[in-house]
Amino acid sequence: MLRSIIGAITCENDRKKIRGTVVLMKKNVLDFTDLRSSFLDRVHELVGQGVSLQLVSAVHADPTNGLRGKVGKPAYLKGWITTITPLKAGESAFKVTFDHDEEIGQPGAFIIRNNHRSEFYLRTLTLEDVPGHGRIHFVCNSWVYPADKYDTDRVFFTNQTYLPSETPAPLRRYRERELVNLRGNGTGELKEWDRVYDYAYYNDLGNPDRDRKYARPVLGGSADYPYPRRGRTGRPPSETDPNTEGRLPLLMSLNIYVPRDERFGHIKMSDFLAYALKALVQFLLPEFEAVCDCTPNEFDSFQDVFHLYEGFKVPAGALLDKIKDNVPLEMLKELVRTDGEGLFKFPTPQVIKAEDKSAWRTDKEFAREMLAGVNPVVIRRLKEFPPESKLDPKFYGNQNSSITKERIENHLDGLTINQALEKKRLFILDHHDTLMPYLRRINTTSTKTYASRTVLFLKDDGTLKPLAIELSLPHPDGDKFGAVSKVYTPAEYGVEGSIWQLAKAYAAVNDSGHHQLLSHWLNTHAVIEPFVIATNRQLSVLHPINKLLHPHFRDTMNINALARQILINAGGVVESTVYPSKYAMEMSSVVYKNWAFIDQALPADLINRGMAEKDPDGPHGLRLVLDDYPYAVDGLEIWSAIESWVEDYCSFYYKTDEMVQKDSELQSWWKELREEGHGDKKDEPRWPKMQTVKELINTCTIIIWMASALHAAVNFGQYPYAGFLPNRPTISRRFMPEEGTPEYEELKSNPEKAFLKTITAQLQTLLGISLIEILSRHSSDEVYLGQRDTSKWTLDATPLQAFEKFGRKLADIEKKIIERNGDERFKNRVGPVNMPYTLLYPSSEGGLTGKGIPNSVSI
């Protein structure tokens, strides 16, 4: 009001004006408790201390300001007090009017100062009728804190795209300075308003201050425990170990530092994820423990497990009230019925929705899930027999397989072993070498398990049948004496049939641990985080590769930080529910020693596992060894669509290899990624050199594949397949019963009870399926592959057209997936459990759908 009066007196309103619209979301929309800041913001508005914006010239430099673009006079948001904020979280539009200054010419950026007491989320600024330029749009998508929280001004650029060398000279210093701000200075504890992206080791998993048994090794920075880097928080060290970062109290879990713009959006936060994870650990685990402590800690039959999906009783009174009062979200409250019966109820997993609820136990389904389940990335073609170990015999003795041809040759449809190998019809699910070095230590915990190898045969109808399962233990006299192994073969009836079911369960336990720790956590969550950090530190928001990759990093740092706080930490949910227990993360570090970036490309992965061969005439340049391999068939189509989109995009900005070589930001990004983000792998000789357009295209395709489709394939099937834990048990608690023991007699007399007493216990089952239900859900604001959260992410028409083509191609792939799932020739796509393979179906609605490829590792 005061500004309007002054403007009228000075005739300021007679000058040419540039009118704009700012779209933002006030903090008080998201935080109804922050009424004091909201009130003070209004006071500041009354006395003229509101939100100011200044346009920055893209064409005229200011010699008195280091040749930075000239800065216009401040303009202020109008109507902060009078604009009615939506009752539910949402955006508000504010008008702003700038004086047109010929000295500014074309604006290329703007400076914003927030003189309020509270932050707001700035979505966009749109300028109308800029003389000579028409409409100019700025996509911001950033939290703006009060100006006294920053050492330098907040600057936002237009949605134009520039390589560093092509940036208008007046904007270069702003571009460079913004990157310096985002890198920080590497010191101090980071606060919520800091916008710093920096690296740290995984030294935040242990909690030695709680008890020495919760101490864990530092992952990263050593030859023994290499690991990708995480985002730095700067928290002080623990009191008892200076190498371990101090931990936040559980109640503060949601306040763990990640750059504010990397935090979950308001919809996702309120939808379910963060509060659900916190509630799971803080409230549900103690209550489940209370329930299980007052009842036998076992399921007696599969019917007992089925009751979880029909509703099971939680004792009335304080326990039930505590759950209801402290689970602040609809998703978990759905579990507790409000009709007074106090029933807890889980959704029915797809794997037991078929009419035949025992179909999951068939050998055909057991084998099919290696091709179309939640972990279809491990099975490989067997190229030698018997299978050989790669473990060093100097330390581990003879670890080669003890499976003999006599045990399996009669089940090869008339072929000999050599003929089956030549015809590429033998396959293996091999967890032996990964697990054996840790098995002796793991079995000192409550876990009692084996290192497994499962050998399979490709039948004429395209399905796999298991031939044998080998279960191995370390030699009791020491590792150098090799493995002690037993081989089990299929049986349907009697105690032999029950033993075979247990052998499959031990193999499934191995596969579940491999899935959670390696296929899922390490190969998507952990390895992507350094790319998020390096991109923000080295590639300006104006850079085309930043614009290409940015959607594929959404929420990754936040979900990883939460995981380190309450899921993969010492004593966390993963250690409580997955068999490696306290050795879980340490094992994933040892596996990372063999990780190579270029092997993450789907074609390379399939070739390395012997599941495909190069074929210039074949689709995607490959020929699958096993035609009906749903993950590979659908995945290759998604891969090729991503690759085509990335090629169209990169080729628009990089016409020659020399342009790649001379792009200073790109070269700094790639150097830092290799030497810092994945610093323990910096000497890996097979990193792309980033000298050609082809290398850039392949690199970006791999990054997008890992963040989107690969993660979707190993994440969103967790509840559909493993929500019924007997199908994918995560723990085994006793060894295979030996003849002449009480356990063997129980197996003969009550095989279901013996099976359930061997695998995951009741408490861990409840905790485990609660967790994977949360992690298998889509947020209602999810952005899927082929989508963007704004259509104005770039001004360049050719990339926008290429992106539309990408979306159309993904829609065509969806149609093909539906057609293949309905084709009875492809028996691995549906299987005995009548569960179509949809994990690589690109789109989805929110919730527990078993389909959809989000752009990023966002859950």
Coordinates of N, CA and C in Angstrom, one line a residue, residues 601-627 629 631-637 639-640 643 705:
A601 N 24.1 -51.3 -18.1 CA 23.3 -51.2 -19.3 C 22.6 -52.6 -19.4
L602 N 21.3 -52.5 -19.7 CA 20.6 -53.8 -19.8 C 21.2 -54.8 -20.9
P603 N 21.5 -54.3 -22.1 CA 22.1 -55.2 -23.0 C 23.4 -55.9 -22.5
A604 N 24.2 -55.1 -21.9 CA 25.5 -55.6 -21.3 C 25.2 -56.6 -20.2
D605 N 24.2 -56.3 -19.4 CA 23.9 -57.2 -18.3 C 23.4 -58.6 -18.8
L606 N 22.5 -58.5 -19.8 CA 22.0 -59.8 -20.4 C 23.1 -60.6 -21.0
I607 N 24.0 -59.9 -21.7 CA 25.1 -60.6 -22.4 C 26.1 -61.2 -21.3
N608 N 26.4 -60.4 -20.3 CA 27.3 -60.9 -19.2 C 26.7 -62.1 -18.5
R609 N 25.4 -62.2 -18.4 CA 24.8 -63.3 -17.7 C 24.5 -64.5 -18.7
G610 N 24.9 -64.3 -19.9 CA 24.6 -65.4 -20.9 C 23.2 -65.5 -21.3
M611 N 22.4 -64.5 -21.0 CA 21.0 -64.6 -21.3 C 20.6 -64.0 -22.7
A612 N 21.6 -63.4 -23.3 CA 21.5 -62.9 -24.6 C 22.8 -62.9 -25.4
E613 N 22.8 -62.8 -26.7 CA 24.0 -62.8 -27.5 C 23.9 -61.7 -28.5
K614 N 25.0 -61.1 -28.9 CA 25.0 -60.0 -29.8 C 24.5 -60.5 -31.2
D615 N 23.6 -59.8 -31.8 CA 23.0 -60.2 -33.1 C 22.6 -58.9 -33.8
P616 N 23.5 -58.4 -34.8 CA 23.2 -57.2 -35.5 C 21.8 -57.2 -36.2
D617 N 21.3 -58.3 -36.5 CA 20.0 -58.4 -37.2 C 18.8 -58.6 -36.2
G618 N 19.1 -58.8 -35.0 CA 18.0 -59.0 -34.0 C 17.5 -57.7 -33.5
P619 N 16.3 -57.7 -32.9 CA 15.8 -56.5 -32.2 C 16.7 -56.0 -31.1
H620 N 17.0 -54.7 -31.1 CA 17.9 -54.1 -30.1 C 19.3 -54.6 -30.3
G621 N 19.7 -55.3 -31.4 CA 21.0 -55.7 -31.6 C 21.4 -57.0 -30.8
L622 N 20.3 -57.6 -30.3 CA 20.6 -58.8 -29.5 C 19.6 -59.9 -29.9
R623 N 20.0 -61.1 -29.4 CA 19.1 -62.3 -29.6 C 19.0 -62.9 -28.2
L624 N 17.8 -63.0 -27.6 CA 17.7 -63.6 -26.3 C 17.8 -65.1 -26.4
V625 N 18.6 -65.7 -25.5 CA 18.7 -67.1 -25.4 C 17.4 -67.8 -25.0
L626 N 16.7 -67.1 -24.2 CA 15.4 -67.6 -23.7 C 14.3 -66.5 -24.1
D627 N 13.5 -66.9 -25.1 CA 12.6 -65.9 -25.7 C 11.6 -65.4 -24.8
Y629 N 11.3 -64.4 -21.6 CA 12.0 -63.9 -20.5 C 11.4 -62.5 -20.3
Y631 N 11.1 -60.0 -18.1 CA 11.9 -58.9 -17.7 C 12.8 -58.4 -18.9
A632 N 13.4 -59.3 -19.6 CA 14.3 -58.9 -20.6 C 13.5 -58.4 -21.8
V633 N 12.4 -59.1 -22.2 CA 11.7 -58.7 -23.4 C 11.1 -57.3 -23.2
D634 N 10.4 -57.0 -22.1 CA 9.9 -55.7 -21.8 C 11.0 -54.7 -21.6
G635 N 12.0 -55.1 -20.8 CA 13.1 -54.2 -20.5 C 13.8 -53.7 -21.7
L636 N 14.1 -54.6 -22.7 CA 14.8 -54.1 -23.9 C 14.0 -53.1 -24.7
E637 N 12.7 -53.2 -24.7 CA 11.9 -52.2 -25.3 C 11.9 -50.9 -24.6
W639 N 14.4 -50.0 -22.6 CA 15.8 -49.5 -22.8 C 16.0 -48.8 -24.2
S640 N 15.5 -49.4 -25.2 CA 15.6 -48.8 -26.6 C 14.9 -47.5 -26.7
E643 N 17.0 -45.0 -24.9 CA 18.2 -44.7 -25.7 C 17.9 -43.8 -26.9
W705 N 18.1 -45.5 -17.1 CA 17.7 -46.9 -16.9 C 17.7 -47.3 -15.5

